Tab-separated table of N, CA and C in Angstrom:
chain	number	residue	atom	x	y	z
A	1	MET	N	38.700	57.764	4.086
A	1	MET	CA	38.589	59.244	3.461
A	1	MET	C	38.670	60.271	2.278
A	2	THR	N	38.112	61.088	1.755
A	2	THR	CA	37.716	61.440	0.103
A	2	THR	C	38.840	62.830	0.353
A	3	ALA	N	38.761	62.923	-0.998
A	3	ALA	CA	40.109	64.071	-0.919
A	3	ALA	C	39.525	64.908	-0.537
A	4	ALA	N	40.074	66.141	0.099
A	4	ALA	CA	39.603	67.967	0.001
A	4	ALA	C	40.015	68.436	-0.857
A	5	TYR	N	40.020	68.292	-1.595
A	5	TYR	CA	40.417	68.941	-3.193
A	5	TYR	C	39.683	68.867	-4.289
A	6	ALA	N	39.006	68.072	-3.358
A	6	ALA	CA	37.520	67.112	-4.975
A	6	ALA	C	35.932	68.150	-4.286
A	7	PRO	N	35.631	70.121	-5.401
A	7	PRO	CA	34.748	70.212	-4.706
A	7	PRO	C	33.509	69.745	-4.794
A	8	PHE	N	32.121	69.703	-4.063
A	8	PHE	CA	31.293	68.472	-4.786
A	8	PHE	C	29.973	69.952	-5.999
A	9	HIS	N	29.042	69.359	-6.454
A	9	HIS	CA	28.462	70.382	-7.343
A	9	HIS	C	27.607	68.985	-7.885
A	10	LEU	N	26.369	69.553	-8.043
A	10	LEU	CA	25.512	68.162	-8.574
A	10	LEU	C	24.777	69.795	-9.594
A	11	ALA	N	24.352	68.628	-10.778
A	11	ALA	CA	24.265	69.389	-11.314
A	11	ALA	C	22.703	68.415	-12.437
A	12	VAL	N	21.779	69.204	-13.031
A	12	VAL	CA	20.352	68.840	-13.011
A	12	VAL	C	20.609	69.104	-14.699
A	13	ALA	N	20.355	67.271	-14.914
A	13	ALA	CA	20.652	66.945	-16.658
A	13	ALA	C	18.956	66.646	-17.268
A	14	GLY	N	18.074	66.833	-16.445
A	14	GLY	CA	17.011	66.711	-17.312
A	14	GLY	C	16.043	65.591	-17.158
A	15	LEU	N	14.949	65.791	-16.519
A	15	LEU	CA	13.292	65.177	-16.541
A	15	LEU	C	13.004	64.321	-18.039
A	16	ARG	N	13.280	63.556	-18.125
A	16	ARG	CA	12.303	62.601	-19.811
A	16	ARG	C	11.376	61.430	-19.231
A	17	ASP	N	10.745	61.226	-19.355
A	17	ASP	CA	9.772	59.957	-19.088
A	17	ASP	C	9.935	59.129	-18.436
A	18	GLY	N	9.527	60.877	-17.628
A	18	GLY	CA	9.824	59.699	-15.832
A	18	GLY	C	10.937	59.886	-15.039
A	19	VAL	N	12.554	59.810	-16.501
A	19	VAL	CA	13.412	59.333	-15.476
A	19	VAL	C	14.035	61.156	-14.873
A	20	LEU	N	14.194	61.119	-13.813
A	20	LEU	CA	15.190	63.110	-13.408
A	20	LEU	C	16.982	62.223	-12.900
A	21	THR	N	17.484	63.462	-14.464
A	21	THR	CA	18.850	62.248	-14.520
A	21	THR	C	19.473	63.736	-13.295
A	22	LEU	N	20.596	63.483	-11.974
A	22	LEU	CA	21.246	64.379	-11.306
A	22	LEU	C	22.712	63.825	-11.712
A	23	VAL	N	23.659	64.979	-11.686
A	23	VAL	CA	25.094	63.697	-12.373
A	23	VAL	C	25.655	64.365	-10.538
A	24	LEU	N	26.468	63.761	-10.165
A	24	LEU	CA	26.924	64.401	-9.406
A	24	LEU	C	28.534	64.145	-9.981
A	25	VAL	N	29.522	65.588	-9.019
A	25	VAL	CA	31.159	65.932	-9.601
A	25	VAL	C	31.579	66.227	-8.165
A	26	GLY	N	32.585	65.383	-7.776
A	26	GLY	CA	33.091	65.449	-6.803
A	26	GLY	C	33.411	64.590	-5.520
A	27	ALA	N	33.475	64.820	-3.753
A	27	ALA	CA	32.944	63.723	-3.503
A	27	ALA	C	31.918	64.333	-2.213
A	28	LEU	N	31.251	63.392	-2.095
A	28	LEU	CA	30.207	63.147	-1.643
A	28	LEU	C	30.995	62.558	-0.239
A	29	ASP	N	30.592	63.629	1.123
A	29	ASP	CA	31.315	62.639	2.136
A	29	ASP	C	30.652	63.686	2.922
A	30	TYR	N	31.627	63.932	4.181
A	30	TYR	CA	31.303	64.410	5.480
A	30	TYR	C	30.424	66.294	5.493
A	31	ASP	N	31.489	66.435	4.811
A	31	ASP	CA	31.546	67.931	4.205
A	31	ASP	C	30.940	68.470	3.550
A	32	THR	N	29.824	67.271	2.260
A	32	THR	CA	29.163	67.641	1.393
A	32	THR	C	27.645	67.237	1.790
A	33	SER	N	27.650	66.237	2.030
A	33	SER	CA	26.531	65.319	2.530
A	33	SER	C	25.271	66.296	2.463
A	34	ASP	N	25.269	67.500	3.803
A	34	ASP	CA	24.145	68.007	3.467
A	34	ASP	C	23.321	69.331	1.708
A	35	SER	N	24.863	69.477	1.708
A	35	SER	CA	24.309	70.287	0.939
A	35	SER	C	23.815	69.180	-0.439
A	36	PHE	N	23.928	67.796	-0.755
A	36	PHE	CA	24.175	66.720	-0.957
A	36	PHE	C	21.655	67.193	-0.891
A	37	THR	N	22.419	66.603	0.772
A	37	THR	CA	20.920	66.216	0.581
A	37	THR	C	19.737	67.477	0.326
A	38	LEU	N	20.804	69.155	0.556
A	38	LEU	CA	19.487	69.773	0.515
A	38	LEU	C	19.041	70.062	-1.534
A	39	GLN	N	20.230	69.776	-2.102
A	39	GLN	CA	19.655	70.112	-3.995
A	39	GLN	C	18.676	69.365	-4.302
A	40	THR	N	19.425	67.970	-3.366
A	40	THR	CA	18.422	66.758	-4.613
A	40	THR	C	16.987	67.013	-3.811
A	41	GLY	N	16.780	67.772	-2.462
A	41	GLY	CA	15.632	67.304	-2.185
A	41	GLY	C	14.520	68.770	-2.538
A	42	ARG	N	15.922	70.020	-2.628
A	42	ARG	CA	14.608	71.169	-3.421
A	42	ARG	C	14.630	70.355	-4.846
A	43	VAL	N	15.731	69.324	-6.005
A	43	VAL	CA	15.416	68.612	-7.064
A	43	VAL	C	14.250	68.694	-7.100
A	44	LEU	N	14.479	67.364	-6.612
A	44	LEU	CA	13.086	66.554	-6.163
A	44	LEU	C	11.828	67.269	-6.143
A	45	ASP	N	11.196	68.639	-5.692
A	45	ASP	CA	10.161	69.241	-5.258
A	45	ASP	C	9.962	69.662	-6.603
A	46	GLU	N	11.033	70.648	-7.034
A	46	GLU	CA	10.997	71.002	-8.534
A	46	GLU	C	10.205	70.281	-9.589
A	47	HIS	N	10.394	68.641	-8.913
A	47	HIS	CA	10.351	68.109	-10.821
A	47	HIS	C	9.235	66.376	-9.439
A	48	PRO	N	7.870	67.166	-9.414
A	48	PRO	CA	6.780	66.270	-9.272
A	48	PRO	C	6.614	64.828	-9.993
A	49	ALA	N	6.705	65.080	-11.346
A	49	ALA	CA	6.499	64.098	-12.177
A	49	ALA	C	7.678	62.455	-12.336
A	50	ALA	N	8.502	63.266	-12.096
A	50	ALA	CA	9.294	62.205	-11.600
A	50	ALA	C	9.969	61.209	-10.996
A	51	ARG	N	9.340	60.133	-11.450
A	51	ARG	CA	9.357	58.317	-10.818
A	51	ARG	C	10.235	57.437	-10.443
A	52	VAL	N	11.518	58.226	-11.167
A	52	VAL	CA	12.756	57.469	-11.275
A	52	VAL	C	14.037	58.348	-11.408
A	53	LEU	N	14.517	58.730	-9.671
A	53	LEU	CA	16.060	59.480	-9.951
A	53	LEU	C	17.135	58.726	-10.226
A	54	ARG	N	17.853	59.026	-11.196
A	54	ARG	CA	18.554	59.203	-11.669
A	54	ARG	C	20.054	59.571	-11.019
A	55	LEU	N	20.894	59.084	-10.642
A	55	LEU	CA	22.421	59.270	-9.869
A	55	LEU	C	23.501	58.936	-11.204
A	56	ASP	N	24.299	59.984	-12.449
A	56	ASP	CA	25.124	59.787	-12.992
A	56	ASP	C	26.090	60.463	-11.590
A	57	CYS	N	26.602	58.834	-11.282
A	57	CYS	CA	28.177	59.007	-10.337
A	57	CYS	C	29.593	58.747	-11.487
A	58	ALA	N	29.792	58.774	-12.649
A	58	ALA	CA	31.045	59.124	-13.142
A	58	ALA	C	31.775	60.515	-11.833
A	59	GLY	N	31.400	61.500	-12.301
A	59	GLY	CA	32.565	62.283	-11.693
A	59	GLY	C	32.435	62.356	-10.146
A	60	LEU	N	31.597	60.836	-9.563
A	60	LEU	CA	32.431	61.101	-8.069
A	60	LEU	C	33.495	60.617	-7.294
A	61	LEU	N	34.434	61.105	-7.425
A	61	LEU	CA	35.790	61.249	-6.888
A	61	LEU	C	35.983	60.705	-6.044
A	62	GLY	N	34.507	60.161	-4.698
A	62	GLY	CA	35.303	60.155	-3.106
A	62	GLY	C	33.725	60.074	-2.846
A	63	ILE	N	33.902	59.202	-1.639
A	63	ILE	CA	32.963	58.863	-1.105
A	63	ILE	C	33.160	58.239	0.426
A	64	ASP	N	32.234	58.657	1.502
A	64	ASP	CA	32.903	58.857	2.380
A	64	ASP	C	31.955	58.161	3.229
A	65	SER	N	31.808	57.456	4.377
A	65	SER	CA	30.172	56.568	5.549
A	65	SER	C	29.675	57.784	5.464
A	66	MET	N	29.665	59.261	5.202
A	66	MET	CA	28.854	59.826	5.685
A	66	MET	C	27.712	60.262	4.090
A	67	GLY	N	28.583	60.848	3.065
A	67	GLY	CA	27.963	60.662	1.606
A	67	GLY	C	27.500	59.187	1.966
A	68	LEU	N	27.853	57.899	2.449
A	68	LEU	CA	27.053	56.754	1.837
A	68	LEU	C	25.610	57.113	2.676
A	69	SER	N	25.838	56.742	4.163
A	69	SER	CA	24.522	57.623	4.704
A	69	SER	C	23.256	58.226	4.265
A	70	THR	N	24.042	58.951	3.311
A	70	THR	CA	23.093	60.429	2.686
A	70	THR	C	22.317	59.792	1.315
A	71	LEU	N	23.302	58.502	0.788
A	71	LEU	CA	22.452	58.004	-0.241
A	71	LEU	C	21.174	56.630	0.269
A	72	LEU	N	21.637	56.521	1.356
A	72	LEU	CA	21.076	55.406	1.912
A	72	LEU	C	19.819	56.219	2.378
A	73	ALA	N	19.343	57.488	3.231
A	73	ALA	CA	18.590	58.260	3.389
A	73	ALA	C	17.628	58.902	2.247
A	74	LEU	N	18.851	58.616	1.306
A	74	LEU	CA	18.023	58.991	0.145
A	74	LEU	C	17.351	58.114	-1.019
A	75	ARG	N	17.468	56.785	-0.464
A	75	ARG	CA	16.777	55.780	-1.097
A	75	ARG	C	15.598	55.514	-0.624
A	76	ARG	N	15.998	55.688	0.948
A	76	ARG	CA	14.291	55.676	1.968
A	76	ARG	C	13.233	57.050	1.798
A	77	ARG	N	13.824	58.144	1.558
A	77	ARG	CA	12.846	58.525	1.062
A	77	ARG	C	11.839	58.522	-0.304
A	78	LEU	N	12.498	58.181	-1.769
A	78	LEU	CA	12.139	57.520	-2.350
A	78	LEU	C	11.371	56.632	-2.514
A	79	ASP	N	12.151	55.826	-1.398
A	79	ASP	CA	10.311	54.625	-0.969
A	79	ASP	C	9.967	55.080	-0.747
A	80	GLY	N	9.392	56.052	0.378
A	80	GLY	CA	8.659	56.727	0.098
A	80	GLY	C	7.913	56.916	0.172
A	81	ALA	N	8.032	57.342	-1.555
A	81	ALA	CA	7.560	58.476	-1.938
A	81	ALA	C	7.026	57.315	-3.758
A	82	GLY	N	7.287	56.077	-3.053
A	82	GLY	CA	6.438	55.184	-4.565
A	82	GLY	C	8.016	55.272	-6.128
A	83	MET	N	9.196	56.117	-5.219
A	83	MET	CA	10.409	56.383	-6.699
A	83	MET	C	11.549	55.373	-6.416
A	84	ALA	N	11.674	55.263	-7.879
A	84	ALA	CA	13.204	54.183	-7.929
A	84	ALA	C	14.236	55.131	-7.823
A	85	LEU	N	14.994	54.924	-6.949
A	85	LEU	CA	16.964	55.001	-7.099
A	85	LEU	C	17.975	54.496	-8.429
A	86	HIS	N	18.030	54.870	-9.203
A	86	HIS	CA	19.775	54.386	-9.973
A	86	HIS	C	20.914	55.298	-10.019
A	87	LEU	N	22.068	53.925	-10.155
A	87	LEU	CA	23.504	55.061	-10.003
A	87	LEU	C	23.480	54.021	-10.543
A	88	THR	N	24.027	55.297	-11.381
A	88	THR	CA	25.021	54.861	-13.371
A	88	THR	C	26.682	55.590	-12.917
A	89	ALA	N	26.827	54.386	-13.626
A	89	ALA	CA	28.139	54.642	-14.244
A	89	ALA	C	28.852	55.023	-12.612
A	90	ARG	N	28.922	53.588	-11.879
A	90	ARG	CA	29.181	54.004	-10.893
A	90	ARG	C	31.005	53.778	-10.841
A	91	PRO	N	31.968	54.298	-9.548
A	91	PRO	CA	33.457	54.258	-10.216
A	91	PRO	C	33.654	53.277	-9.214
A	92	ARG	N	34.655	52.790	-9.765
A	92	ARG	CA	35.429	51.597	-8.693
A	92	ARG	C	34.998	51.845	-7.084
A	93	ASN	N	35.433	52.677	-6.189
A	93	ASN	CA	35.555	53.516	-4.858
A	93	ASN	C	33.426	53.071	-4.118
A	94	LEU	N	33.384	53.725	-5.528
A	94	LEU	CA	31.843	53.378	-4.991
A	94	LEU	C	31.484	51.916	-4.865
A	95	GLU	N	31.294	51.401	-5.805
A	95	GLU	CA	31.154	50.131	-5.646
A	95	GLU	C	32.057	49.651	-4.135
A	96	ARG	N	33.074	49.589	-4.408
A	96	ARG	CA	34.409	49.034	-3.610
A	96	ARG	C	33.108	48.898	-1.729
A	97	LEU	N	32.451	50.422	-2.000
A	97	LEU	CA	32.267	50.633	-0.756
A	97	LEU	C	30.817	50.092	-0.489
A	98	LEU	N	29.988	50.769	-1.558
A	98	LEU	CA	28.537	49.349	-1.234
A	98	LEU	C	28.413	48.027	-1.296
A	99	THR	N	30.087	46.979	-1.229
A	99	THR	CA	29.870	45.776	-1.563
A	99	THR	C	30.403	45.561	0.191
A	100	ILE	N	31.596	45.838	0.115
A	100	ILE	CA	32.774	45.566	1.647
A	100	ILE	C	31.547	46.113	3.310
A	101	THR	N	30.132	47.385	2.716
A	101	THR	CA	28.894	47.377	3.751
A	101	THR	C	28.360	47.035	2.843
A	102	GLY	N	27.519	45.822	2.871
A	102	GLY	CA	26.638	45.188	2.857
A	102	GLY	C	25.528	45.897	1.948
A	103	THR	N	25.928	47.215	1.219
A	103	THR	CA	24.190	48.008	1.042
A	103	THR	C	24.336	48.290	-0.265
A	104	HIS	N	25.285	46.946	-1.054
A	104	HIS	CA	25.355	47.142	-2.691
A	104	HIS	C	23.634	46.531	-2.784
A	105	ASP	N	22.568	45.510	-2.639
A	105	ASP	CA	21.440	44.893	-3.171
A	105	ASP	C	20.456	46.081	-2.758
A	106	TYR	N	20.858	46.916	-1.630
A	106	TYR	CA	19.637	47.845	-1.471
A	106	TYR	C	20.296	48.992	-1.739
A	107	LEU	N	21.090	49.184	-2.055
A	107	LEU	CA	20.934	50.707	-3.455
A	107	LEU	C	20.589	50.691	-4.658
A	108	ILE	N	20.988	49.109	-5.368
A	108	ILE	CA	21.681	49.427	-6.562
A	108	ILE	C	20.077	48.329	-6.978
A	109	GLY	N	20.342	47.009	-6.308
A	109	GLY	CA	19.102	46.265	-6.593
A	109	GLY	C	18.134	46.681	-7.171
A	110	GLU	N	16.635	46.282	-8.338
A	110	GLU	CA	16.075	46.347	-8.347
A	110	GLU	C	14.716	45.430	-7.136
A	111	PRO	N	14.045	46.188	-6.946
A	111	PRO	CA	12.716	45.543	-6.194
A	111	PRO	C	12.159	44.868	-6.481
A	112	ALA	N	11.479	43.497	-5.907
A	112	ALA	CA	11.573	42.741	-6.734
A	112	ALA	C	9.469	43.237	-6.955
A	113	SER	N	9.173	42.272	-8.335
A	113	SER	CA	8.136	42.509	-8.802
A	113	SER	C	6.852	41.854	-8.206
A	114	PRO	N	5.483	42.527	-7.643
A	114	PRO	CA	5.019	41.686	-7.084
A	114	PRO	C	4.846	40.275	-7.738
A	115	GLN	N	4.949	40.160	-9.104
A	115	GLN	CA	4.364	38.652	-9.928
A	115	GLN	C	5.338	37.449	-9.526
A	116	THR	N	6.518	38.846	-9.088
A	116	THR	CA	7.904	37.436	-8.808
A	116	THR	C	7.918	36.617	-7.442
A	117	GLU	N	7.311	38.139	-6.314
A	117	GLU	CA	6.927	37.672	-5.255
A	117	GLU	C	6.005	36.061	-4.753
A	118	GLN	N	4.964	36.238	-5.968
A	118	GLN	CA	4.059	35.158	-5.460
A	118	GLN	C	3.702	34.137	-6.424
A	119	GLU	N	5.071	33.723	-7.535
A	119	GLU	CA	5.434	33.201	-8.035
A	119	GLU	C	5.926	31.650	-6.334
A	120	PRO	N	5.482	30.216	-6.983
A	120	PRO	CA	5.501	29.362	-5.625
A	120	PRO	C	8.028	28.953	-6.422
A	121	ALA	N	7.922	28.873	-5.067
A	121	ALA	CA	9.713	27.842	-5.211
A	121	ALA	C	9.305	26.859	-5.253
A	122	GLY	N	9.712	25.974	-7.324
A	122	GLY	CA	10.058	24.811	-7.149
A	122	GLY	C	10.483	24.434	-7.861
A	123	ALA	N	10.209	23.696	-9.022
A	123	ALA	CA	11.396	23.177	-9.536
A	123	ALA	C	11.235	23.244	-11.122
A	124	GLU	N	10.330	24.102	-10.447
A	124	GLU	CA	10.483	24.700	-12.088
A	124	GLU	C	10.844	26.008	-12.514
A	125	SER	N	11.369	26.367	-11.127
A	125	SER	CA	12.412	28.076	-10.821
A	125	SER	C	13.862	27.774	-10.961
A	126	ARG	N	13.890	26.531	-10.637
A	126	ARG	CA	15.121	25.928	-10.594
A	126	ARG	C	15.936	25.760	-11.535
A	127	PRO	N	17.117	25.862	-11.826
A	127	PRO	CA	18.211	25.883	-13.161
A	127	PRO	C	18.160	24.228	-13.941
A	128	ALA	N	17.740	23.807	-15.262
A	128	ALA	CA	17.929	22.273	-15.596
A	128	ALA	C	19.533	22.078	-14.722
A	129	PRO	N	19.522	20.938	-14.873
A	129	PRO	CA	21.027	20.413	-14.840
A	129	PRO	C	21.418	20.464	-15.993
A	130	LEU	N	23.159	20.488	-16.412
A	130	LEU	CA	24.090	20.800	-17.021
A	130	LEU	C	23.760	19.429	-18.152
A	131	GLU	N	23.586	18.894	-18.588
A	131	GLU	CA	24.128	17.478	-20.202
A	131	GLU	C	25.150	16.468	-18.819
A	132	GLY	N	24.593	15.779	-18.308
A	132	GLY	CA	26.146	14.727	-18.486
A	132	GLY	C	26.306	14.941	-16.525
A	133	ALA	N	25.856	15.752	-15.831
A	133	ALA	CA	26.208	16.411	-14.741
A	133	ALA	C	24.429	15.203	-13.844
A	134	PRO	N	25.837	14.931	-12.772
A	134	PRO	CA	24.734	13.818	-11.992
A	134	PRO	C	23.249	14.753	-10.822
A	135	PRO	N	22.224	13.665	-10.755
A	135	PRO	CA	21.118	14.529	-10.303
A	135	PRO	C	21.327	15.033	-8.857
A	136	GLN	N	20.427	15.834	-9.111
A	136	GLN	CA	20.126	16.866	-7.919
A	136	GLN	C	19.283	16.346	-6.566
A	137	SER	N	19.701	16.363	-6.162
A	137	SER	CA	18.498	15.445	-4.970
A	137	SER	C	17.788	17.001	-4.348
A	138	GLY	N	16.063	16.550	-4.397
A	138	GLY	CA	14.959	18.108	-3.711
A	138	GLY	C	15.726	18.091	-2.108
A	139	ARG	N	15.612	19.588	-1.716
A	139	ARG	CA	16.132	19.973	-0.329
A	139	ARG	C	14.769	20.200	0.253
């Protein structure tokens, strides 16, 4: 549960080189998730040149399951538009929620590049064994 005293505010920090930065302040929770969705949607519509949405989460004082659901919906919207999502300055409570729900890699992880996906998985992609370590058997 998030703190009821933390009013939510979303500020546009600007668009530079295709990166649109928004600053989150307060709690992203059941009470504020609709406002977040409306505000981010409006801002995205106003900045069609944006290719990356960067959410500065340093001022995020709390987040609950509804706030997480809202971030997941935003990620799906951005994926559909060919945009990337970067969550920066993530506070400990956000990191913990992402970790325990198994959503960390989806929300934080970078999409695989086509070049990486085409590389064969072979001995070349495994790290070299440490000097003096027993030889590894093939799997």
